Amino acid sequence: MMEVGDYTFLFALGMIFAFMDSFGIGANDVSNSFGSAVGSGALNLKQAVLIASVCEFLGAFLMGSSTADTIKGGLIDVNLFSDQPELLMLAMVCSLVGSSSWVLFASSRGLPVSTTHSIVGAITGAGIAGFGFGAVKWAGVGKIVLSWLISPLIAGAVTAAIFVFTRWLILQHQNSLKRGLTALPFYFGVTIFINVFYIIFKGSPGLSLSSLPIGAIIGISFGIALVIFLWSHFFLKVYLRRKLEEDEPLKWYHSFYVRAVSTRTRAPENIEELSSKEKAFNDSGIEADGHANSDLVALDDVKPPNMFQRLFQKIKNTLFAGLNQDITKNSEAVEDIHSTSTKYDSKTEQLFCTLQVLTACFMSFAHGSNDVANAIGPLTTIYYVWTHANADVANAPVPAWVLAYGGIAIDIGLLTFGYRVMATLGNNITFMSPSRGFSVSLGTSLTVLTCSKLGLPVSSTHCITGSTTAVGLSSGGGFKSINWKILGLIASSWVFTLPAAGAVSGLLFALIINSPHKM
């Protein structure tokens, strides 16, 4: 009979592989939200990683507790483990091994996969290995298979509708900038309404906001959207008109009080004056007037770094290597695909940058609140069994330190490895611009919200891939605007997610429980 505190090594292994699984979530799923923002140029890679890290951690820490319930005990019958709760600990450790292995492999190849499907497949595999097919709740697994078709098709249709409408209303006209400025407040209002509604209605179980009456949720969302609409109409629209049409050198913070900012003109560059200030010096550090260049002389006095400085620099370069990647650099084949898409006025496209970033932030926040459960759900089960010596985990509370642990691991994964999937969704499937990226983000958010509440199984990864494909098909080049080779690899990785993670988890669990042991 298991006692409290037994099998500490399983808890330790659970901590390690839960970190790896959360790391993989950051490297893969989190990149979904900001891939199109980076690919379109609305954000650079460092900005996207910084914003996503904050949004994901806050979503995971503040709102991620209740989403772990299904992962903890909603996939296999935990009553089967009541006589030997230590086997449930082992099953969850094996599940984390299987899930993290597959997600990290897919991330290394730049393939966006569903981390939810990965952990579901892993837990299913462990359940089959331990107790046969009867231990698995197959209705949930069937919904996941169905989502392979439902998610991308519905999200693609919604995204295509948004982009085609935006193209018809704004982009394809000669006076597109003027039309865009007129429509901008309405776009902001609708976007804020949808995203706030999304957070309250689906993505905030930890704050119990989803239990509010539907009328209250609509009222709160509409109130916030109205405030943003008024600000956009009276301030942001004026700010963007002066900045884009009149080319005034305004700062971003001027958008909050632009009506009080006097008219500014951009100072012309005096090329002759700049040239006269430039002094030529030769390779030895001697300037044209015969004097030594002080900057180069100072370099001679710099001491070489010591061992600890070199070690610190090496660690720093390793940790931040993902931030220094150029994911906007494309191969000739990808550039050929991009060339088939219609390009619109660059100033008009800039109107959608803020909208795209805003929508990506909301997506990332809600994602952190939901998908952190993929890793911390099994870890919570392991921790509860270790501290209580029973398998009654259905109502096990999720400790705050577990949420923080998962959130930190997600951020580290995004920081070091997220650029690979960002490159795939941002550039490699189709050409991405701010208006297209905004359509992708909003279409994905709207699809996940609606389908989840209707009971239709959807995956945010599959949704955003379908949205990206749909906006490419609507970009003017038809089928030629899509990188079908990459898309085929992505679809194949979806099919292999369940069996691959399940096979690793199940084989490992079966090998351990059927191995000879000392009596």
Short mmCIF file of C-alpha atoms in Angstrom, two decimals:
data_model
loop_
_atom_site.label_atom_id
_atom_site.label_comp_id
_atom_site.label_asym_id
_atom_site.label_seq_id
_atom_site.Cartn_x
_atom_site.Cartn_y
_atom_site.Cartn_z
CA MET A 1 0.00 0.00 0.00
CA MET A 2 1.35 3.41 -0.99
CA GLU A 3 2.15 5.88 1.78
CA VAL A 4 2.31 9.68 1.55
CA GLY A 5 5.70 10.72 0.19
CA ASP A 6 6.48 7.41 -1.49
CA TYR A 7 7.90 7.29 -5.02
CA THR A 8 9.51 10.71 -4.78
CA PHE A 9 11.57 9.88 -7.86
CA LEU A 10 8.34 9.78 -9.93
CA PHE A 11 7.46 13.27 -8.70
CA ALA A 12 10.96 14.46 -9.62
CA LEU A 13 10.67 12.93 -13.10
CA GLY A 14 7.23 14.51 -13.45
CA MET A 15 8.72 17.92 -12.68
CA ILE A 16 11.39 17.45 -15.35
CA PHE A 17 9.11 16.24 -18.12
CA ALA A 18 6.31 18.71 -17.26
CA PHE A 19 8.90 21.44 -17.77
CA MET A 20 9.86 19.89 -21.12
CA ASP A 21 6.22 19.65 -22.18
CA SER A 22 5.55 23.27 -21.18
CA PHE A 23 8.75 24.24 -23.00
CA GLY A 24 7.36 22.55 -26.11
CA ILE A 25 4.03 24.37 -25.72
CA GLY A 26 5.92 27.66 -25.71
CA ALA A 27 8.02 26.68 -28.70
CA ASN A 28 5.03 25.47 -30.72
CA ASP A 29 1.56 26.59 -29.67
CA VAL A 30 2.47 30.06 -28.42
CA SER A 31 4.15 30.81 -31.73
CA ASN A 32 0.78 30.32 -33.43
CA SER A 33 -0.55 33.56 -31.98
CA PHE A 34 2.29 35.80 -33.10
CA GLY A 35 3.62 34.07 -36.23
CA SER A 36 1.45 36.11 -38.59
CA ALA A 37 2.27 39.34 -36.69
CA VAL A 38 5.99 38.80 -37.21
CA GLY A 39 5.58 37.58 -40.79
CA SER A 40 3.56 40.65 -41.75
CA GLY A 41 6.03 43.06 -40.18
CA ALA A 42 3.61 44.34 -37.51
CA LEU A 43 6.16 43.21 -34.90
CA ASN A 44 9.75 42.11 -35.01
CA LEU A 45 10.76 38.82 -33.41
CA LYS A 46 12.02 40.35 -30.15
CA GLN A 47 8.86 42.40 -29.67
CA ALA A 48 6.64 39.38 -30.37
CA VAL A 49 8.53 37.16 -27.91
CA LEU A 50 8.42 39.81 -25.18
CA ILE A 51 4.69 40.51 -25.55
CA ALA A 52 3.81 36.83 -25.90
CA SER A 53 5.85 35.91 -22.82
CA VAL A 54 3.94 38.39 -20.67
CA CYS A 55 0.52 37.44 -22.07
CA GLU A 56 1.12 33.70 -21.81
CA PHE A 57 2.45 33.83 -18.25
CA LEU A 58 -0.40 36.03 -17.02
CA GLY A 59 -2.96 33.82 -18.72
CA ALA A 60 -1.43 30.66 -17.28
CA PHE A 61 -0.92 32.00 -13.75
CA LEU A 62 -4.14 33.97 -13.32
CA MET A 63 -6.62 31.87 -15.26
CA GLY A 64 -5.22 28.41 -15.90
CA SER A 65 -6.35 26.36 -12.90
CA SER A 66 -9.73 24.98 -13.94
CA THR A 67 -8.67 23.99 -17.45
CA ALA A 68 -6.55 21.16 -16.03
CA ASP A 69 -9.59 19.07 -15.04
CA THR A 70 -9.99 17.20 -18.32
CA ILE A 71 -6.29 16.45 -18.58
CA LYS A 72 -6.17 15.28 -14.95
CA GLY A 73 -8.94 12.72 -15.11
CA GLY A 74 -11.24 13.25 -18.05
CA LEU A 75 -9.50 10.95 -20.53
CA ILE A 76 -9.02 7.67 -18.67
CA ASP A 77 -10.96 6.12 -15.79
CA VAL A 78 -8.85 6.98 -12.73
CA ASN A 79 -10.89 4.56 -10.60
CA LEU A 80 -8.86 1.78 -12.21
CA PHE A 81 -5.86 3.08 -10.27
CA SER A 82 -7.57 3.21 -6.85
CA ASP A 83 -5.78 0.10 -5.54
CA GLN A 84 -2.37 1.23 -6.81
CA PRO A 85 -2.32 5.04 -7.06
CA GLU A 86 1.42 4.93 -7.70
CA LEU A 87 0.58 3.49 -11.13
CA LEU A 88 -1.37 6.67 -11.90
CA MET A 89 1.76 8.68 -11.08
CA LEU A 90 3.77 6.46 -13.42
CA ALA A 91 1.13 6.73 -16.18
CA MET A 92 1.24 10.52 -16.02
CA VAL A 93 5.06 10.61 -16.08
CA CYS A 94 5.03 8.38 -19.17
CA SER A 95 2.37 10.61 -20.73
CA LEU A 96 4.54 13.67 -20.22
CA VAL A 97 7.49 11.84 -21.79
CA GLY A 98 5.43 10.88 -24.85
CA SER A 99 3.83 14.30 -25.28
CA SER A 100 7.00 16.35 -24.79
CA SER A 101 8.99 14.09 -27.13
CA TRP A 102 6.57 14.58 -30.01
CA VAL A 103 5.99 18.31 -29.50
CA LEU A 104 9.72 19.05 -29.27
CA PHE A 105 10.39 16.98 -32.39
CA ALA A 106 7.69 18.82 -34.33
CA SER A 107 8.94 22.19 -33.07
CA SER A 108 12.48 21.41 -34.20
CA ARG A 109 11.08 20.91 -37.71
CA GLY A 110 8.98 24.07 -37.55
CA LEU A 111 5.72 22.08 -37.73
CA PRO A 112 2.75 23.53 -35.82
CA VAL A 113 0.99 20.67 -34.00
CA SER A 114 -1.71 20.59 -31.35
CA THR A 115 -0.14 20.19 -27.92
CA THR A 116 -3.59 19.31 -26.59
CA HIS A 117 -3.88 16.41 -29.02
CA SER A 118 -0.37 15.33 -28.09
CA ILE A 119 -1.06 14.99 -24.35
CA VAL A 120 -4.43 13.38 -25.08
CA GLY A 121 -2.73 10.77 -27.28
CA ALA A 122 -0.06 10.18 -24.64
CA ILE A 123 -2.54 9.65 -21.79
CA THR A 124 -4.64 7.43 -24.04
CA GLY A 125 -1.60 5.31 -24.88
CA ALA A 126 -0.70 4.85 -21.20
CA GLY A 127 -4.31 3.89 -20.39
CA ILE A 128 -4.43 1.26 -23.13
CA ALA A 129 -1.06 -0.16 -22.10
CA GLY A 130 -2.15 -0.49 -18.47
CA PHE A 131 -5.78 -1.57 -18.66
CA GLY A 132 -6.72 -2.17 -22.28
CA PHE A 133 -8.99 -0.25 -24.62
CA GLY A 134 -11.82 -0.14 -22.09
CA ALA A 135 -9.92 2.29 -19.90
CA VAL A 136 -10.17 5.06 -22.51
CA LYS A 137 -13.11 7.43 -22.93
CA TRP A 138 -13.28 7.11 -26.71
CA ALA A 139 -15.91 9.78 -27.27
CA GLY A 140 -13.31 12.45 -26.54
CA VAL A 141 -10.77 10.83 -28.84
CA GLY A 142 -13.32 10.67 -31.67
CA LYS A 143 -13.98 14.39 -31.35
CA ILE A 144 -10.28 15.07 -31.75
CA VAL A 145 -10.08 13.12 -35.00
CA LEU A 146 -13.14 15.02 -36.24
CA SER A 147 -11.44 18.32 -35.38
CA TRP A 148 -8.74 17.68 -38.00
CA LEU A 149 -11.35 18.64 -40.60
CA ILE A 150 -13.68 20.92 -38.65
CA SER A 151 -11.05 23.31 -37.27
CA PRO A 152 -9.23 24.38 -40.45
CA LEU A 153 -12.34 24.44 -42.64
CA ILE A 154 -14.47 26.63 -40.38
CA ALA A 155 -11.60 28.94 -39.43
CA GLY A 156 -10.60 29.24 -43.09
CA ALA A 157 -14.11 30.21 -44.13
CA VAL A 158 -14.42 32.84 -41.38
CA THR A 159 -10.97 34.31 -42.12
CA ALA A 160 -11.58 34.42 -45.87
CA ALA A 161 -14.86 36.27 -45.26
CA ILE A 162 -13.10 38.88 -43.07
CA PHE A 163 -10.27 39.44 -45.54
CA VAL A 164 -12.49 39.53 -48.65
CA PHE A 165 -14.78 42.04 -46.93
CA THR A 166 -11.78 44.20 -45.91
CA ARG A 167 -10.40 44.03 -49.44
CA TRP A 168 -13.76 45.03 -50.92
CA LEU A 169 -14.33 47.82 -48.41
CA ILE A 170 -10.83 49.30 -48.19
CA LEU A 171 -7.80 47.71 -49.80
CA GLN A 172 -8.68 47.55 -53.50
CA HIS A 173 -9.67 51.23 -53.82
CA GLN A 174 -7.46 54.08 -55.01
CA ASN A 175 -8.29 56.11 -51.88
CA SER A 176 -7.74 53.09 -49.62
CA LEU A 177 -6.01 55.08 -46.88
CA LYS A 178 -8.91 57.51 -46.53
CA ARG A 179 -11.45 54.67 -46.51
CA GLY A 180 -9.33 52.77 -44.00
CA LEU A 181 -9.16 55.73 -41.62
CA THR A 182 -12.95 56.07 -41.78
CA ALA A 183 -13.52 52.38 -41.07
CA LEU A 184 -10.79 52.03 -38.44
CA PRO A 185 -12.89 52.87 -35.33
CA PHE A 186 -15.50 50.30 -36.35
CA TYR A 187 -12.80 47.66 -36.83
CA PHE A 188 -11.37 48.47 -33.42
CA GLY A 189 -14.78 48.31 -31.76
CA VAL A 190 -15.71 44.97 -33.32
CA THR A 191 -12.27 43.48 -32.63
CA ILE A 192 -12.29 44.52 -28.98
CA PHE A 193 -15.84 43.24 -28.52
CA ILE A 194 -15.00 39.82 -29.96
CA ASN A 195 -11.76 39.43 -28.02
CA VAL A 196 -13.12 40.60 -24.65
CA PHE A 197 -16.12 38.35 -25.19
CA TYR A 198 -13.67 35.51 -25.97
CA ILE A 199 -11.68 36.03 -22.76
CA ILE A 200 -14.73 36.25 -20.50
CA PHE A 201 -16.88 33.61 -22.18
CA LYS A 202 -14.27 30.92 -22.69
CA GLY A 203 -10.79 31.79 -21.51
CA SER A 204 -11.20 32.82 -17.88
CA PRO A 205 -12.26 29.85 -15.75
CA GLY A 206 -9.82 30.76 -12.99
CA LEU A 207 -11.62 34.07 -12.43
CA SER A 208 -15.10 32.48 -12.74
CA LEU A 209 -16.08 35.10 -15.30
CA SER A 210 -17.54 32.44 -17.58
CA SER A 211 -20.30 31.87 -15.00
CA LEU A 212 -21.69 35.37 -15.55
CA PRO A 213 -25.07 35.62 -17.32
CA ILE A 214 -24.79 36.01 -21.07
CA GLY A 215 -26.40 39.44 -20.87
CA ALA A 216 -23.77 40.66 -18.43
CA ILE A 217 -20.96 39.31 -20.61
CA ILE A 218 -22.36 41.06 -23.69
CA GLY A 219 -22.84 44.27 -21.69
CA ILE A 220 -19.26 44.27 -20.36
CA SER A 221 -17.84 43.49 -23.80
CA PHE A 222 -19.96 46.17 -25.48
CA GLY A 223 -19.03 48.78 -22.87
CA ILE A 224 -15.30 48.21 -23.29
CA ALA A 225 -15.67 48.13 -27.08
CA LEU A 226 -17.58 51.43 -27.02
CA VAL A 227 -14.82 53.15 -25.06
CA ILE A 228 -12.20 51.91 -27.54
CA PHE A 229 -14.40 52.95 -30.47
CA LEU A 230 -14.69 56.51 -29.15
CA TRP A 231 -10.95 56.74 -28.49
CA SER A 232 -10.21 55.40 -32.00
CA HIS A 233 -12.61 57.87 -33.59
CA PHE A 234 -11.55 61.00 -31.75
CA PHE A 235 -7.85 60.34 -31.19
CA LEU A 236 -6.33 57.35 -33.02
CA LYS A 237 -7.85 58.24 -36.39
CA VAL A 238 -6.54 61.81 -36.12
CA TYR A 239 -3.13 60.55 -35.03
CA LEU A 240 -2.82 58.11 -37.95
CA ARG A 241 -4.06 60.67 -40.49
CA ARG A 242 -1.42 63.18 -39.39
CA LYS A 243 1.28 60.52 -39.26
CA LEU A 244 0.52 58.72 -42.53
CA GLU A 245 -1.14 61.35 -44.74
CA GLU A 246 0.72 64.45 -43.54
CA ASP A 247 3.93 62.65 -42.59
CA GLU A 248 4.26 64.31 -39.18
CA PRO A 249 7.00 62.84 -36.92
CA LEU A 250 4.64 61.86 -34.09
CA LYS A 251 5.47 59.41 -31.30
CA TRP A 252 3.20 56.51 -30.34
CA TYR A 253 2.14 58.15 -27.07
CA HIS A 254 0.81 61.16 -28.95
CA SER A 255 -2.16 59.00 -29.97
CA PHE A 256 -3.66 59.51 -26.50
CA TYR A 257 -3.70 63.33 -26.66
CA VAL A 258 -3.06 64.06 -30.32
CA ARG A 259 -5.57 66.92 -30.46
CA ALA A 260 -3.38 68.85 -28.02
CA VAL A 261 -0.21 68.27 -30.05
CA SER A 262 0.75 71.16 -32.31
CA THR A 263 1.49 70.63 -35.99
CA ARG A 264 4.97 69.25 -36.53
CA THR A 265 7.12 69.10 -39.64
CA ARG A 266 9.83 66.61 -40.37
CA ALA A 267 13.23 68.33 -40.44
CA PRO A 268 14.99 67.81 -43.82
CA GLU A 269 18.36 66.16 -43.67
CA ASN A 270 21.25 68.44 -44.66
CA ILE A 271 23.39 65.99 -46.55
CA GLU A 272 26.26 68.44 -47.07
CA GLU A 273 26.43 69.24 -43.35
CA LEU A 274 26.40 65.56 -42.43
CA SER A 275 29.12 64.82 -44.96
CA SER A 276 31.35 67.61 -43.66
CA LYS A 277 31.20 66.09 -40.16
CA GLU A 278 32.37 62.68 -41.33
CA LYS A 279 36.14 62.24 -40.95
CA ALA A 280 37.98 59.65 -42.92
CA PHE A 281 40.56 57.54 -41.17
CA ASN A 282 42.77 54.75 -42.42
CA ASP A 283 42.92 51.18 -41.19
CA SER A 284 45.62 51.98 -38.61
CA GLY A 285 43.29 54.39 -36.77
CA ILE A 286 44.89 57.64 -38.06
CA GLU A 287 42.38 60.25 -39.18
CA ALA A 288 42.82 62.47 -42.22
CA ASP A 289 44.19 65.33 -40.09
CA GLY A 290 47.03 63.11 -38.81
CA HIS A 291 45.67 62.57 -35.28
CA ALA A 292 44.88 59.18 -33.78
CA ASN A 293 41.20 58.24 -33.65
CA SER A 294 40.27 58.24 -29.95
CA ASP A 295 37.63 55.51 -30.32
CA LEU A 296 40.06 53.08 -31.89
CA VAL A 297 42.83 53.92 -29.45
CA ALA A 298 40.46 53.15 -26.58
CA LEU A 299 39.95 49.66 -27.98
CA ASP A 300 43.61 48.87 -27.41
CA ASP A 301 43.09 49.27 -23.66
CA VAL A 302 40.19 46.80 -23.44
CA LYS A 303 41.11 43.67 -21.45
CA PRO A 304 40.12 40.27 -22.82
CA PRO A 305 37.15 38.69 -20.97
CA ASN A 306 37.96 36.28 -18.13
CA MET A 307 36.64 32.75 -17.82
CA PHE A 308 33.45 33.72 -15.98
CA GLN A 309 32.66 36.49 -18.46
CA ARG A 310 33.14 34.09 -21.36
CA LEU A 311 30.91 31.52 -19.65
CA PHE A 312 28.21 34.13 -18.97
CA GLN A 313 28.35 35.33 -22.59
CA LYS A 314 28.09 31.76 -23.86
CA ILE A 315 25.04 31.07 -21.68
CA LYS A 316 23.48 34.37 -22.75
CA ASN A 317 24.04 33.63 -26.44
CA THR A 318 22.48 30.18 -26.01
CA LEU A 319 19.41 31.39 -24.12
CA PHE A 320 18.72 34.28 -26.47
CA ALA A 321 19.71 32.58 -29.72
CA GLY A 322 16.07 32.39 -30.75
CA LEU A 323 15.73 36.16 -30.61
CA ASN A 324 18.51 36.74 -33.12
CA GLN A 325 17.00 34.68 -35.92
CA ASP A 326 15.83 36.32 -39.14
CA ILE A 327 12.54 34.55 -39.81
CA THR A 328 11.57 36.98 -42.57
CA LYS A 329 14.34 35.72 -44.84
CA ASN A 330 12.82 33.44 -47.47
CA SER A 331 14.10 30.99 -50.05
CA GLU A 332 13.62 31.59 -53.76
CA ALA A 333 10.76 29.10 -53.86
CA VAL A 334 8.91 30.91 -51.06
CA GLU A 335 9.56 34.30 -52.69
CA ASP A 336 8.05 32.98 -55.92
CA ILE A 337 4.93 31.97 -53.99
CA HIS A 338 4.76 35.40 -52.33
CA SER A 339 5.05 37.14 -55.69
CA THR A 340 1.69 35.72 -56.79
CA SER A 341 -0.19 37.59 -54.04
CA THR A 342 -1.63 41.05 -54.66
CA LYS A 343 0.17 43.81 -52.74
CA TYR A 344 -1.78 46.79 -51.41
CA ASP A 345 -0.86 50.33 -50.35
CA SER A 346 1.76 50.13 -47.59
CA LYS A 347 0.33 53.05 -45.59
CA THR A 348 -3.11 51.46 -45.63
CA GLU A 349 -1.62 48.18 -44.45
CA GLN A 350 -0.09 50.02 -41.48
CA LEU A 351 -3.59 50.78 -40.20
CA PHE A 352 -4.01 47.10 -39.38
CA CYS A 353 -0.76 46.65 -37.45
CA THR A 354 -2.18 47.67 -34.07
CA LEU A 355 -5.33 45.62 -34.66
CA GLN A 356 -3.27 42.55 -35.47
CA VAL A 357 -1.03 42.91 -32.42
CA LEU A 358 -4.04 43.50 -30.18
CA THR A 359 -5.81 40.39 -31.41
CA ALA A 360 -2.64 38.31 -31.08
CA CYS A 361 -2.27 39.47 -27.45
CA PHE A 362 -5.80 38.38 -26.61
CA MET A 363 -5.23 35.03 -28.33
CA SER A 364 -2.00 34.51 -26.42
CA PHE A 365 -3.58 35.44 -23.08
CA ALA A 366 -6.47 33.02 -23.55
CA HIS A 367 -4.10 30.37 -24.88
CA GLY A 368 -1.99 30.56 -21.73
CA SER A 369 -5.08 30.12 -19.59
CA ASN A 370 -6.15 26.98 -21.45
CA ASP A 371 -3.18 25.13 -22.91
CA VAL A 372 -0.95 25.31 -19.84
CA ALA A 373 -3.19 22.50 -18.57
CA ASN A 374 -1.58 20.16 -21.12
CA ALA A 375 1.54 20.01 -18.96
CA ILE A 376 0.42 21.04 -15.48
CA GLY A 377 -2.65 18.75 -15.53
CA PRO A 378 -0.52 15.57 -15.38
CA LEU A 379 1.93 17.26 -12.98
CA THR A 380 -0.95 18.20 -10.65
CA THR A 381 -2.09 14.58 -10.69
CA ILE A 382 1.42 13.36 -9.85
CA TYR A 383 1.78 15.90 -7.05
CA TYR A 384 -1.65 15.09 -5.56
CA VAL A 385 -1.05 11.35 -5.52
CA TRP A 386 2.42 11.88 -4.03
CA THR A 387 1.05 14.04 -1.21
CA HIS A 388 -2.22 12.18 -0.57
CA ALA A 389 -1.48 8.56 -1.55
CA ASN A 390 -4.80 8.11 -3.37
CA ALA A 391 -6.10 8.40 -6.93
CA ASP A 392 -9.09 10.64 -6.21
CA VAL A 393 -7.77 13.47 -8.41
CA ALA A 394 -11.03 14.67 -9.98
CA ASN A 395 -11.25 17.69 -7.68
CA ALA A 396 -7.56 18.06 -6.88
CA PRO A 397 -6.64 21.76 -6.55
CA VAL A 398 -3.94 23.19 -8.77
CA PRO A 399 -1.25 24.84 -6.61
CA ALA A 400 -0.15 28.35 -7.59
CA TRP A 401 3.48 27.27 -7.83
CA VAL A 402 2.53 24.67 -10.45
CA LEU A 403 0.84 27.35 -12.58
CA ALA A 404 3.87 29.61 -12.25
CA TYR A 405 6.20 26.69 -13.05
CA GLY A 406 4.30 25.92 -16.25
CA GLY A 407 4.11 29.58 -17.24
CA ILE A 408 7.87 30.09 -16.83
CA ALA A 409 8.65 26.97 -18.88
CA ILE A 410 6.31 28.17 -21.65
CA ASP A 411 8.10 31.50 -21.80
CA ILE A 412 11.54 29.85 -21.96
CA GLY A 413 10.38 27.60 -24.81
CA LEU A 414 9.09 30.59 -26.74
CA LEU A 415 12.24 32.55 -26.05
CA THR A 416 14.68 29.91 -27.28
CA PHE A 417 12.80 27.81 -29.84
CA GLY A 418 9.62 29.61 -30.87
CA TYR A 419 11.08 31.22 -33.98
CA ARG A 420 10.86 27.98 -35.98
CA VAL A 421 7.07 27.68 -35.92
CA MET A 422 6.72 31.48 -36.22
CA ALA A 423 8.66 31.29 -39.49
CA THR A 424 6.34 28.58 -40.81
CA LEU A 425 3.08 30.36 -40.03
CA GLY A 426 4.43 33.83 -40.70
CA ASN A 427 6.11 33.35 -44.06
CA ASN A 428 6.46 29.82 -45.35
CA ILE A 429 2.81 28.98 -46.09
CA THR A 430 1.81 32.18 -47.90
CA PHE A 431 2.52 35.91 -48.13
CA MET A 432 1.50 37.75 -44.96
CA SER A 433 0.71 41.47 -44.59
CA PRO A 434 -0.89 43.32 -41.63
CA SER A 435 -4.38 43.20 -43.14
CA ARG A 436 -4.00 39.48 -43.83
CA GLY A 437 -2.50 38.84 -40.40
CA PHE A 438 -5.34 40.73 -38.72
CA SER A 439 -7.86 38.61 -40.62
CA VAL A 440 -6.06 35.43 -39.56
CA SER A 441 -5.94 36.39 -35.87
CA LEU A 442 -9.53 37.61 -35.69
CA GLY A 443 -10.86 34.67 -37.72
CA THR A 444 -9.10 32.18 -35.45
CA SER A 445 -10.35 33.84 -32.25
CA LEU A 446 -13.91 33.99 -33.52
CA THR A 447 -13.85 30.35 -34.66
CA VAL A 448 -12.43 28.96 -31.43
CA LEU A 449 -14.96 30.92 -29.37
CA THR A 450 -18.02 29.99 -31.39
CA CYS A 451 -17.22 26.33 -32.02
CA SER A 452 -16.15 25.65 -28.44
CA LYS A 453 -19.42 26.97 -27.06
CA LEU A 454 -21.39 25.02 -29.65
CA GLY A 455 -19.63 21.84 -28.55
CA LEU A 456 -17.70 21.40 -31.79
CA PRO A 457 -14.14 20.12 -31.27
CA VAL A 458 -11.54 22.65 -32.45
CA SER A 459 -7.82 23.16 -32.08
CA SER A 460 -6.27 26.64 -32.10
CA THR A 461 -3.27 25.25 -34.02
CA HIS A 462 -5.47 23.75 -36.71
CA CYS A 463 -7.63 26.88 -36.83
CA ILE A 464 -4.76 29.27 -37.42
CA THR A 465 -3.24 26.99 -40.06
CA GLY A 466 -6.58 26.85 -41.87
CA SER A 467 -6.92 30.62 -41.56
CA THR A 468 -3.45 31.20 -42.99
CA THR A 469 -4.21 28.91 -45.93
CA ALA A 470 -7.57 30.58 -46.60
CA VAL A 471 -6.13 34.09 -46.62
CA GLY A 472 -3.48 32.88 -49.05
CA LEU A 473 -6.11 31.47 -51.40
CA SER A 474 -7.90 34.83 -51.24
CA SER A 475 -4.78 36.87 -51.96
CA GLY A 476 -5.04 37.00 -55.74
CA GLY A 477 -2.91 34.06 -56.83
CA GLY A 478 -5.29 31.25 -55.91
CA PHE A 479 -3.60 27.88 -55.44
CA LYS A 480 -0.27 29.33 -56.59
CA SER A 481 -0.16 31.53 -53.47
CA ILE A 482 0.13 28.50 -51.13
CA ASN A 483 3.21 26.47 -50.27
CA TRP A 484 1.54 23.07 -50.59
CA LYS A 485 4.71 21.17 -49.66
CA ILE A 486 4.86 22.76 -46.20
CA LEU A 487 1.11 22.42 -45.80
CA GLY A 488 1.32 18.70 -46.60
CA LEU A 489 4.01 18.20 -43.95
CA ILE A 490 1.87 20.06 -41.41
CA ALA A 491 -1.21 17.94 -42.18
CA SER A 492 0.86 14.77 -41.87
CA SER A 493 2.14 15.87 -38.47
CA TRP A 494 -1.46 16.34 -37.31
CA VAL A 495 -2.33 12.76 -38.25
CA PHE A 496 0.75 11.37 -36.51
CA THR A 497 0.31 13.40 -33.29
CA LEU A 498 -2.09 11.04 -31.50
CA PRO A 499 -0.42 7.72 -32.45
CA ALA A 500 3.15 9.01 -32.05
CA ALA A 501 2.68 10.46 -28.57
CA GLY A 502 0.50 7.51 -27.59
CA ALA A 503 3.03 4.95 -28.81
CA VAL A 504 5.92 6.48 -26.86
CA SER A 505 3.85 6.79 -23.69
CA GLY A 506 2.18 3.39 -23.97
CA LEU A 507 5.33 1.44 -24.81
CA LEU A 508 7.25 3.09 -21.96
CA PHE A 509 4.44 2.43 -19.46
CA ALA A 510 4.04 -1.20 -20.61
CA LEU A 511 7.79 -1.79 -20.46
CA ILE A 512 8.03 -0.54 -16.86
CA ILE A 513 4.97 -2.26 -15.37
CA ASN A 514 5.80 -5.58 -17.04
CA SER A 515 9.49 -5.57 -16.17
CA PRO A 516 10.85 -7.97 -13.54
CA HIS A 517 11.31 -6.34 -10.15
CA LYS A 518 12.80 -7.23 -6.81
CA MET A 519 10.35 -8.85 -4.38
#
